[in-house]
PDB file of C-alpha atoms in Angstrom:
ATOM      1  CA  MET A  17      36.637   6.040 -38.667  1.00 47.00           C
ATOM      2  CA  PRO A  18      37.523   9.598 -39.144  1.00 51.00           C
ATOM      3  CA  ALA A  19      41.208  10.387 -38.699  1.00 48.00           C
ATOM      4  CA  GLN A  20      40.626  12.793 -35.772  1.00 50.00           C
ATOM      5  CA  THR A  21      38.762  10.034 -33.916  1.00 57.00           C
ATOM      6  CA  ALA A  22      41.360   7.401 -34.628  1.00 56.00           C
ATOM      7  CA  SER A  23      44.212   9.631 -33.348  1.00 71.00           C
ATOM      8  CA  ALA A  24      42.262  10.555 -30.197  1.00 89.00           C
ATOM      9  CA  ARG A  25      42.319   7.066 -28.971  1.00 95.00           C
ATOM     10  CA  ALA A  26      44.714   6.127 -26.338  1.00 95.00           C
ATOM     11  CA  ALA A  27      47.481   3.694 -27.669  1.00 94.00           C
ATOM     12  CA  LEU A  28      48.021   0.427 -25.950  1.00 94.00           C
ATOM     13  CA  SER A  29      51.710  -0.215 -26.682  1.00 92.00           C
ATOM     14  CA  LEU A  30      52.048  -4.065 -26.705  1.00 92.00           C
ATOM     15  CA  SER A  31      54.278  -6.725 -28.189  1.00 92.00           C
ATOM     16  CA  PRO A  32      53.105  -8.558 -31.263  1.00 94.00           C
ATOM     17  CA  GLY A  33      52.183 -11.718 -29.229  1.00 92.00           C
ATOM     18  CA  GLU A  34      50.262  -9.477 -26.613  1.00 92.00           C
ATOM     19  CA  GLN A  35      48.404  -7.791 -29.651  1.00 94.00           C
ATOM     20  CA  ALA A  36      47.468 -11.275 -30.927  1.00 94.00           C
ATOM     21  CA  HIS A  37      46.236 -12.275 -27.553  1.00 92.00           C
ATOM     22  CA  ILE A  38      44.031  -9.165 -27.387  1.00 94.00           C
ATOM     23  CA  ARG A  39      42.689  -9.736 -30.851  1.00 96.00           C
ATOM     24  CA  ALA A  40      41.939 -13.365 -30.212  1.00 95.00           C
ATOM     25  CA  GLY A  41      39.915 -12.159 -27.118  1.00 95.00           C
ATOM     26  CA  MET A  42      38.005  -9.864 -29.239  1.00 96.00           C
ATOM     27  CA  ARG A  43      37.188 -12.480 -31.812  1.00 97.00           C
ATOM     28  CA  ALA A  44      36.075 -14.838 -29.061  1.00 97.00           C
ATOM     29  CA  PHE A  45      33.716 -11.918 -27.952  1.00 98.00           C
ATOM     30  CA  LEU A  46      32.343 -11.619 -31.357  1.00 98.00           C
ATOM     31  CA  GLU A  47      31.932 -15.444 -31.524  1.00 98.00           C
ATOM     32  CA  SER A  48      30.050 -15.370 -28.312  1.00 98.00           C
ATOM     33  CA  VAL A  49      27.730 -12.469 -29.467  1.00 98.00           C
ATOM     34  CA  GLU A  50      27.034 -14.368 -32.541  1.00 98.00           C
ATOM     35  CA  GLY A  51      26.127 -17.571 -30.492  1.00 98.00           C
ATOM     36  CA  ILE A  52      24.074 -15.612 -28.029  1.00 98.00           C
ATOM     37  CA  THR A  53      22.105 -13.919 -30.905  1.00 98.00           C
ATOM     38  CA  GLN A  54      21.449 -17.191 -32.742  1.00 98.00           C
ATOM     39  CA  GLY A  55      20.468 -18.944 -29.523  1.00 98.00           C
ATOM     40  CA  ILE A  56      17.996 -16.089 -28.638  1.00 98.00           C
ATOM     41  CA  ALA A  57      16.472 -16.367 -32.166  1.00 97.00           C
ATOM     42  CA  GLU A  58      16.259 -20.199 -31.856  1.00 97.00           C
ATOM     43  CA  GLY A  59      14.855 -19.988 -28.379  1.00 97.00           C
ATOM     44  CA  SER A  60      17.847 -22.116 -27.227  1.00 98.00           C
ATOM     45  CA  MET A  61      18.757 -20.979 -23.665  1.00 98.00           C
ATOM     46  CA  LYS A  62      21.237 -23.634 -23.576  1.00 98.00           C
ATOM     47  CA  ARG A  63      23.163 -22.128 -26.600  1.00 98.00           C
ATOM     48  CA  VAL A  64      22.821 -18.702 -25.088  1.00 98.00           C
ATOM     49  CA  ALA A  65      24.281 -19.775 -21.828  1.00 98.00           C
ATOM     50  CA  GLY A  66      27.095 -21.672 -23.398  1.00 98.00           C
ATOM     51  CA  SER A  67      28.037 -18.976 -25.889  1.00 98.00           C
ATOM     52  CA  ALA A  68      28.115 -16.360 -23.002  1.00 98.00           C
ATOM     53  CA  ARG A  69      30.141 -18.532 -20.753  1.00 98.00           C
ATOM     54  CA  ARG A  70      33.020 -18.799 -23.236  1.00 97.00           C
ATOM     55  CA  SER A  71      33.534 -15.069 -22.778  1.00 97.00           C
ATOM     56  CA  GLY A  72      33.081 -14.901 -19.100  1.00 97.00           C
ATOM     57  CA  TRP A  73      35.682 -15.263 -16.343  1.00 94.00           C
ATOM     58  CA  ALA A  74      36.550 -18.771 -17.805  1.00 92.00           C
ATOM     59  CA  MET A  75      38.178 -16.986 -20.518  1.00 91.00           C
ATOM     60  CA  MET A  76      40.888 -15.430 -18.327  1.00 88.00           C
ATOM     61  CA  ASP A  77      44.269 -17.068 -18.411  1.00 84.00           C
ATOM     62  CA  ASP A  78      47.659 -16.362 -16.992  1.00 83.00           C
ATOM     63  CA  ALA A  79      48.716 -14.272 -20.172  1.00 80.00           C
ATOM     64  CA  ALA A  80      45.630 -12.138 -19.629  1.00 81.00           C
ATOM     65  CA  THR A  81      46.453 -11.585 -16.125  1.00 84.00           C
ATOM     66  CA  ALA A  82      50.112 -10.650 -16.568  1.00 86.00           C
ATOM     67  CA  MET A  83      49.146  -8.245 -19.533  1.00 87.00           C
ATOM     68  CA  ALA A  84      46.703  -6.423 -17.265  1.00 88.00           C
ATOM     69  CA  MET A  85      49.796  -4.963 -15.400  1.00 89.00           C
ATOM     70  CA  LYS A  86      50.761  -3.288 -18.677  1.00 90.00           C
ATOM     71  CA  LEU A  87      47.322  -1.762 -19.524  1.00 94.00           C
ATOM     72  CA  PRO A  88      45.611   1.289 -18.222  1.00 95.00           C
ATOM     73  CA  PRO A  89      43.387   0.557 -15.130  1.00 95.00           C
ATOM     74  CA  GLU A  90      40.420   1.921 -17.007  1.00 96.00           C
ATOM     75  CA  PHE A  91      40.904  -0.813 -19.935  1.00 95.00           C
ATOM     76  CA  VAL A  92      41.318  -3.484 -17.285  1.00 94.00           C
ATOM     77  CA  ALA A  93      38.055  -2.309 -15.590  1.00 96.00           C
ATOM     78  CA  VAL A  94      36.154  -2.464 -18.703  1.00 96.00           C
ATOM     79  CA  SER A  95      37.582  -5.916 -19.431  1.00 95.00           C
ATOM     80  CA  ILE A  96      36.566  -7.207 -15.977  1.00 95.00           C
ATOM     81  CA  ASP A  97      33.180  -5.838 -16.401  1.00 97.00           C
ATOM     82  CA  THR A  98      32.752  -7.260 -19.880  1.00 98.00           C
ATOM     83  CA  HIS A  99      33.696 -10.775 -18.641  1.00 97.00           C
ATOM     84  CA  GLN A 100      31.315 -10.407 -15.757  1.00 98.00           C
ATOM     85  CA  LYS A 101      28.359  -9.251 -18.008  1.00 98.00           C
ATOM     86  CA  PHE A 102      28.960 -12.377 -20.243  1.00 98.00           C
ATOM     87  CA  ASP A 103      28.722 -14.601 -17.048  1.00 98.00           C
ATOM     88  CA  ASP A 104      25.477 -12.613 -15.755  1.00 98.00           C
ATOM     89  CA  LEU A 105      23.878 -13.151 -19.172  1.00 98.00           C
ATOM     90  CA  ALA A 106      24.702 -16.755 -19.187  1.00 98.00           C
ATOM     91  CA  ALA A 107      23.122 -17.040 -15.635  1.00 98.00           C
ATOM     92  CA  ALA A 108      20.019 -15.153 -16.861  1.00 98.00           C
ATOM     93  CA  ALA A 109      19.699 -17.610 -19.695  1.00 98.00           C
ATOM     94  CA  GLU A 110      20.067 -20.733 -17.554  1.00 98.00           C
ATOM     95  CA  ALA A 111      17.327 -19.149 -15.135  1.00 98.00           C
ATOM     96  CA  GLY A 112      14.984 -18.847 -18.119  1.00 97.00           C
ATOM     97  CA  ALA A 113      14.992 -15.059 -18.348  1.00 98.00           C
ATOM     98  CA  PRO A 114      12.747 -13.527 -21.190  1.00 97.00           C
ATOM     99  CA  LYS A 115      14.307 -12.756 -24.579  1.00 97.00           C
ATOM    100  CA  ALA A 116      14.018  -9.049 -23.763  1.00 97.00           C
ATOM    101  CA  LYS A 117      16.141  -9.257 -20.684  1.00 98.00           C
ATOM    102  CA  LEU A 118      18.847 -11.270 -22.661  1.00 98.00           C
ATOM    103  CA  LEU A 119      18.891  -8.734 -25.341  1.00 98.00           C
ATOM    104  CA  GLY A 120      19.116  -5.918 -22.962  1.00 98.00           C
ATOM    105  CA  ASP A 121      22.049  -7.750 -21.268  1.00 98.00           C
ATOM    106  CA  LEU A 122      23.589  -8.305 -24.764  1.00 98.00           C
ATOM    107  CA  GLY A 123      23.311  -4.524 -25.358  1.00 98.00           C
ATOM    108  CA  GLN A 124      25.230  -3.829 -22.308  1.00 98.00           C
ATOM    109  CA  ILE A 125      28.002  -5.978 -23.235  1.00 98.00           C
ATOM    110  CA  LEU A 126      28.070  -4.410 -26.675  1.00 98.00           C
ATOM    111  CA  THR A 127      28.197  -0.909 -25.161  1.00 98.00           C
ATOM    112  CA  ASN A 128      31.420  -1.960 -23.268  1.00 98.00           C
ATOM    113  CA  CYS A 129      32.798  -3.148 -26.747  1.00 97.00           C
ATOM    114  CA  THR A 130      31.948   0.123 -28.397  1.00 97.00           C
ATOM    115  CA  ALA A 131      33.141   2.235 -25.658  1.00 96.00           C
ATOM    116  CA  CYS A 132      36.579   0.385 -25.619  1.00 96.00           C
ATOM    117  CA  HIS A 133      36.970   0.440 -29.340  1.00 96.00           C
ATOM    118  CA  ALA A 134      36.257   4.246 -29.111  1.00 96.00           C
ATOM    119  CA  SER A 135      38.789   4.778 -26.473  1.00 96.00           C
ATOM    120  CA  TYR A 136      41.738   2.699 -27.211  1.00 96.00           C
ATOM    121  CA  ARG A 137      43.841   1.280 -30.171  1.00 95.00           C
ATOM    122  CA  LEU A 138      46.603  -1.337 -30.406  1.00 94.00           C
ATOM    123  CA  SER A 139      50.017   0.077 -30.936  1.00 91.00           C
ATOM    124  CA  PRO A 140      53.333  -1.581 -31.610  1.00 84.00           C
ATOM    125  CA  GLN A 141      56.058  -1.298 -28.742  1.00 78.00           C
TER     126      GLN A 141
END
């Protein structure tokens, strides 16, 4: 990433533990994307749904809720929307949606990820 782009991102000033929590959440998102993609390729809607649900609202915990108070409202809004989109994708897979719909839903999730990474960076307190 070019230096001017990196410096233009808003810093999220968090403790090391909070940063670790955010990074673990991002890794979980990637693991879900991997499972969704593999599930679509295999034609396993059960795998798609299960992988998506892991990053839906079920992923939210007390630490994430407490941390939301320290984060910019726009960051929280994208986070909420992303969790909802994972749950929506899971529901679509469970309802037997076609692969094109599931891939479109996954694309919307990845758009959120890309926008967030382009807008924010983790910074020590």
